[in-house]
Tab-separated table of C-alpha atoms and ligand atoms in Angstrom:
chain	number	residue	atom	x	y	z
M	1	MET	CA	80.608	-30.238	74.734
M	2	GLU	CA	80.932	-26.790	76.780
M	3	GLU	CA	81.470	-23.369	75.220
M	4	PRO	CA	85.044	-22.030	74.962
M	5	VAL	CA	86.055	-20.195	78.270
M	6	ARG	CA	88.966	-18.072	79.247
M	7	LEU	CA	91.613	-19.932	81.057
M	8	GLN	CA	91.700	-17.793	84.084
M	9	LYS	CA	87.781	-18.003	84.237
M	10	PHE	CA	88.008	-21.600	83.905
M	11	LEU	CA	90.482	-22.088	86.908
M	12	ALA	CA	88.484	-19.603	89.017
M	13	ARG	CA	85.412	-21.583	88.279
M	14	ALA	CA	86.968	-24.832	89.308
M	15	GLY	CA	87.831	-23.288	92.786
M	16	ILE	CA	91.676	-22.812	92.112
M	17	ALA	CA	91.876	-19.317	93.098
M	18	SER	CA	90.219	-15.844	92.314
M	19	ARG	CA	90.337	-14.730	88.584
M	20	ARG	CA	93.208	-12.445	89.432
M	21	LYS	CA	95.215	-14.821	91.275
M	22	ALA	CA	94.555	-17.372	88.478
M	23	GLU	CA	96.170	-14.900	86.053
M	24	GLU	CA	99.302	-14.775	88.278
M	25	TYR	CA	99.443	-18.468	88.429
M	26	ILE	CA	99.199	-18.624	84.403
M	27	ALA	CA	102.024	-16.035	84.339
M	28	GLN	CA	104.135	-18.119	86.521
M	29	GLY	CA	103.982	-20.971	84.174
M	30	ARG	CA	102.047	-23.188	86.557
M	31	VAL	CA	99.291	-23.995	84.154
M	32	LYS	CA	99.286	-26.289	81.338
M	33	VAL	CA	96.752	-26.825	78.698
M	34	ASP	CA	97.060	-30.368	76.821
M	35	GLY	CA	100.590	-30.769	78.210
M	36	ARG	CA	101.967	-27.409	77.209
M	37	ILE	CA	102.702	-24.623	79.556
M	38	VAL	CA	100.425	-21.489	78.681
M	39	THR	CA	101.592	-18.265	79.763
M	40	ALA	CA	99.883	-15.721	77.166
M	41	MET	CA	96.818	-14.227	78.808
M	42	GLY	CA	93.351	-14.526	77.569
M	43	GLN	CA	93.636	-18.155	75.807
M	44	GLN	CA	90.404	-19.968	75.533
M	45	ILE	CA	89.854	-23.407	76.394
M	46	THR	CA	86.924	-25.884	75.577
M	47	PRO	CA	86.261	-27.697	79.072
M	48	GLY	CA	85.456	-31.393	78.234
M	49	LYS	CA	87.666	-31.154	75.152
M	50	GLN	CA	90.974	-29.929	76.496
M	51	LYS	CA	92.686	-30.867	79.645
M	52	VAL	CA	94.093	-28.209	81.957
M	53	PHE	CA	96.675	-28.834	84.497
M	54	PHE	CA	97.633	-26.701	87.605
M	55	ASP	CA	101.050	-27.663	89.019
M	56	ASN	CA	100.772	-30.667	87.102
M	57	LYS	CA	97.561	-32.065	88.718
M	58	GLU	CA	94.434	-31.915	86.453
M	59	VAL	CA	91.841	-29.361	87.068
M	60	ILE	CA	88.342	-30.993	87.353
M	61	ALA	CA	85.808	-28.214	86.712
M	62	GLU	CA	83.013	-29.766	88.784
M	63	GLU	CA	85.036	-29.693	91.863
M	64	GLN	CA	82.499	-29.530	95.058
M	65	ILE	CA	82.631	-26.386	96.941
M	66	ILE	CA	83.985	-27.163	100.349
M	67	TYR	CA	85.014	-25.065	103.458
M	68	ILE	CA	87.501	-26.498	106.187
M	69	LEU	CA	88.804	-25.107	109.466
M	70	LEU	CA	92.107	-26.138	110.337
M	71	ASN	CA	93.912	-25.726	113.625
M	72	LYS	CA	97.211	-24.775	111.949
M	73	PRO	CA	100.231	-25.937	113.988
M	74	LYS	CA	103.490	-23.829	114.263
M	75	GLY	CA	106.062	-24.553	111.682
M	76	TYR	CA	103.768	-24.889	108.747
M	77	VAL	CA	103.584	-22.424	105.829
M	78	THR	CA	100.205	-21.222	104.537
M	79	THR	CA	101.265	-21.023	100.943
M	80	LEU	CA	100.527	-24.015	98.541
M	81	SER	CA	104.040	-24.828	97.704
M	82	ASP	CA	107.347	-23.671	99.529
M	83	PRO	CA	110.741	-23.530	97.917
M	84	GLN	CA	112.396	-23.952	101.063
M	85	GLY	CA	110.936	-27.488	101.656
M	86	ARG	CA	108.826	-26.377	104.762
M	87	PRO	CA	105.808	-28.333	105.481
M	88	ILE	CA	102.628	-27.004	103.901
M	89	VAL	CA	99.322	-26.573	105.571
M	90	THR	CA	97.320	-28.638	102.825
M	91	SER	CA	99.381	-31.684	103.761
M	92	LEU	CA	97.484	-31.903	107.055
M	93	LEU	CA	94.333	-32.226	105.067
M	94	GLN	CA	94.328	-35.963	104.601
M	95	GLY	CA	91.238	-37.512	102.715
M	96	ILE	CA	90.566	-34.292	101.137
M	97	LYS	CA	90.366	-34.364	97.343
M	98	GLU	CA	89.363	-30.946	96.608
M	99	ARG	CA	91.928	-28.389	95.867
M	100	VAL	CA	91.486	-25.925	98.673
M	101	PHE	CA	93.558	-22.790	99.277
M	102	PRO	CA	93.979	-20.910	102.617
M	103	VAL	CA	91.876	-17.808	103.188
M	104	GLY	CA	94.549	-15.035	103.946
M	105	ARG	CA	97.805	-16.240	105.889
M	106	LEU	CA	99.103	-16.976	109.215
M	107	ASP	CA	102.841	-16.643	109.886
M	108	LEU	CA	105.117	-19.873	110.308
M	109	ASP	CA	105.166	-19.452	113.882
M	110	THR	CA	101.488	-18.584	114.434
M	111	GLU	CA	98.973	-21.408	115.309
M	112	GLY	CA	95.283	-21.540	115.365
M	113	ALA	CA	92.379	-21.193	113.056
M	114	LEU	CA	92.834	-21.424	109.312
M	115	LEU	CA	90.072	-21.261	106.804
M	116	LEU	CA	90.606	-23.225	103.837
M	117	THR	CA	88.183	-23.564	100.745
M	118	ASN	CA	88.088	-23.632	96.943
M	119	ASP	CA	85.318	-21.037	96.895
M	120	GLY	CA	87.184	-18.115	95.499
M	121	LYS	CA	84.111	-15.755	95.922
M	122	LEU	CA	83.759	-16.553	99.639
M	123	ALA	CA	87.661	-16.235	100.035
M	124	GLN	CA	87.483	-12.668	98.597
M	125	SER	CA	84.491	-11.513	100.687
M	126	ILE	CA	86.120	-12.658	103.809
M	127	LEU	CA	89.411	-10.900	102.840
M	128	HIS	CA	87.965	-7.682	101.456
M	129	PRO	CA	88.342	-4.895	103.983
M	130	SER	CA	84.875	-3.504	103.515
M	131	ASN	CA	83.297	-6.569	105.181
M	132	GLU	CA	85.450	-5.951	108.413
M	133	VAL	CA	85.550	-9.619	109.099
M	134	PHE	CA	86.690	-9.860	112.898
M	135	LYS	CA	89.683	-12.051	113.552
M	136	THR	CA	90.466	-12.749	117.390
M	137	TYR	CA	93.854	-13.665	118.531
M	138	GLU	CA	95.299	-14.701	121.833
M	139	ALA	CA	98.715	-13.079	122.320
M	140	GLU	CA	101.260	-13.754	124.747
M	141	VAL	CA	103.262	-10.602	124.970
M	142	LYS	CA	106.347	-9.479	126.850
M	143	GLY	CA	105.801	-7.648	130.113
M	144	CYS	CA	102.505	-5.999	130.802
M	145	PRO	CA	101.055	-3.310	128.637
M	146	SER	CA	99.849	-0.136	130.616
M	147	ALA	CA	96.271	0.916	130.297
M	148	ASN	CA	97.531	3.637	128.260
M	149	ALA	CA	99.110	1.304	125.746
M	150	ILE	CA	96.054	-0.805	125.621
M	151	ARG	CA	93.869	2.211	124.954
M	152	SER	CA	96.159	3.325	122.044
M	153	LEU	CA	95.963	0.076	120.480
M	154	GLU	CA	92.137	-0.056	120.822
M	155	LYS	CA	92.009	3.508	119.087
M	156	GLY	CA	94.518	2.955	116.565
M	157	ILE	CA	98.187	3.574	116.132
M	158	LEU	CA	100.300	4.490	113.075
M	159	LEU	CA	101.829	1.520	111.511
M	160	GLU	CA	103.827	2.383	108.364
M	161	ASN	CA	102.206	5.811	108.045
M	162	LYS	CA	98.766	4.284	108.332
M	163	LYS	CA	96.533	4.366	111.406
M	164	THR	CA	95.127	0.908	112.441
M	165	ALA	CA	91.242	0.423	112.485
M	166	PRO	CA	89.801	0.363	116.030
M	167	ALA	CA	90.564	-2.760	117.873
M	168	ASN	CA	89.217	-4.623	121.015
M	169	LEU	CA	91.773	-5.820	123.466
M	170	ARG	CA	91.486	-7.639	126.957
M	171	ILE	CA	94.207	-8.695	129.312
M	172	LYS	CA	93.317	-12.374	129.831
M	173	HIS	CA	96.243	-13.239	132.578
M	174	LYS	CA	99.641	-12.749	133.516
M	175	LYS	CA	102.035	-15.405	132.703
M	176	ASN	CA	105.416	-15.228	134.676
M	177	LYS	CA	106.770	-11.728	133.240
M	178	ASN	CA	104.396	-12.044	130.172
M	179	SER	CA	100.751	-11.180	129.549
M	180	VAL	CA	98.343	-13.153	127.566
M	181	ILE	CA	96.116	-10.778	125.735
M	182	ILE	CA	92.861	-11.321	123.791
M	183	ILE	CA	92.887	-9.085	120.734
M	184	THR	CA	90.360	-8.546	117.972
M	185	ILE	CA	90.865	-6.639	114.756
M	186	HIS	CA	89.313	-6.587	111.440
M	187	GLU	CA	92.128	-5.702	109.321
M	188	GLY	CA	94.543	-8.104	107.867
M	189	ARG	CA	97.860	-6.337	107.360
M	190	LYS	CA	100.945	-8.549	107.154
M	191	ARG	CA	102.097	-9.471	110.821
M	192	GLN	CA	99.607	-6.877	112.052
M	193	VAL	CA	99.270	-8.196	115.564
M	194	LYS	CA	102.946	-8.452	116.070
M	195	LYS	CA	103.552	-5.057	114.684
M	196	MET	CA	100.962	-3.543	117.010
M	197	PHE	CA	102.395	-5.018	119.987
M	198	GLU	CA	105.969	-4.351	118.961
M	199	ALA	CA	104.834	-0.393	118.544
M	200	VAL	CA	103.891	-0.284	122.101
M	201	GLY	CA	107.220	-2.078	123.429
M	202	HIS	CA	105.434	-5.479	124.229
M	203	PRO	CA	106.690	-7.842	121.644
M	204	VAL	CA	104.579	-11.031	120.794
M	205	GLN	CA	106.293	-14.079	122.187
M	206	SER	CA	103.659	-16.468	120.847
M	207	LEU	CA	100.374	-15.975	118.817
M	208	LYS	CA	97.452	-17.946	118.204
M	209	ARG	CA	94.328	-17.164	115.968
M	210	LEU	CA	91.017	-18.151	117.966
M	211	ALA	CA	88.351	-17.276	115.581
M	212	TYR	CA	87.077	-15.708	112.431
M	213	GLY	CA	84.006	-13.743	113.418
M	214	ARG	CA	82.235	-15.956	116.080
M	215	LEU	CA	83.558	-19.144	114.250
M	216	GLY	CA	85.990	-20.422	116.713
M	217	LEU	CA	88.080	-23.458	117.085
M	218	ASN	CA	85.850	-24.938	119.860
M	219	GLY	CA	88.491	-27.484	121.140
M	220	LEU	CA	89.596	-28.475	117.736
M	221	PRO	CA	93.149	-30.111	118.331
M	222	VAL	CA	96.170	-28.498	116.718
M	223	GLY	CA	96.885	-30.061	113.308
M	224	LYS	CA	93.226	-31.462	113.085
M	225	PHE	CA	90.559	-29.919	110.746
M	226	LYS	CA	86.827	-30.128	110.338
M	227	ILE	CA	84.349	-29.461	107.496
M	228	LEU	CA	82.275	-26.583	107.931
M	229	HIS	CA	78.566	-26.106	107.100
M	230	GLN	CA	76.611	-23.087	105.951
M	231	SER	CA	75.795	-22.255	109.625
M	232	ASP	CA	79.323	-22.016	110.331
M	233	ILE	CA	80.076	-19.670	107.354
M	234	LYS	CA	77.327	-17.465	108.726
M	235	LYS	CA	79.303	-17.030	111.917
M	236	ILE	CA	82.209	-15.692	110.237
M	237	PHE	CA	80.477	-12.703	109.162
M	238	SER	CA	78.658	-12.205	112.486
M	239	ASN	CA	80.103	-8.968	113.824
M	240	LYS	CA	77.516	-8.170	116.307
M	241	THR	CA	79.295	-9.768	119.150
M	242	LEU	CA	82.909	-10.532	119.811
M	243	TYR	CA	84.109	-13.915	120.096
M	244	LYS	CA	84.089	-15.186	123.645
M	245	GLN	CA	86.169	-18.321	124.480
M	246	LYS	CA	84.315	-20.612	126.679
M	247	ASN	CA	85.807	-20.727	130.306
M	248	SER	CA	87.766	-17.504	129.963
A	1	URA	N1	99.335	-11.156	112.855
A	1	URA	C1	100.298	-11.613	112.798
A	1	URA	O1	101.298	-10.672	113.327
A	1	URA	N2	100.645	-12.555	112.703
A	1	URA	C2	99.873	-13.539	112.146
A	1	URA	O2	100.229	-14.654	111.814
A	1	URA	C3	98.434	-13.191	111.985
A	1	URA	C4	98.048	-11.753	112.534
């Protein structure tokens, strides 16, 4: 039999979430031990002797670590449950037994690359600002931003009293009265791309994430996913070259 371990550590080890997030889940009453909800922090459990449930599903400690890239469709939420009953991204992962969670978020109306994993450590390092993981988006924006607007977005603009980090922008083409722009940023503030374009007077009409680092969708159809390998994970952290779409 295994040694007793703190509940939040057990959940993190099983890949449910980081320890801190697991504490939130415990406080929210989503965790049961042997059929009883536990909200007190610091409870010890003995794996193999006691059964732990998260959202009423048993947590199996030896879950395999898995990495998935999904091409998220519009209209799906990137949370694991939705009080409003909207479709959740994990419902698209048919055949995946592991309990994965999205790495970061995409808005309801944003589509594109979304990583999901049960590896809490990797998720944290992708999200940690110090690692500066590039995220590349294709944004269709209203009108045509001037060279000045593009330059100021590249240098950084004030958003909620904090300057954005340097970004890379390229106008891909015009589309009627709109422009399609490829933008690469390494921050992950909420609705950041939309807020940046809004700030220079060119609101986003549609948004798609193309890549994390150099890990792109590579023709993965909307709504489909693929399992990633270690070589793919390396591409996420490759900040040396910007992601370039084939044929663009
Ligand atoms: N920036 C946004 O504004 N929305 C997203 O979904 C992702 C990045």
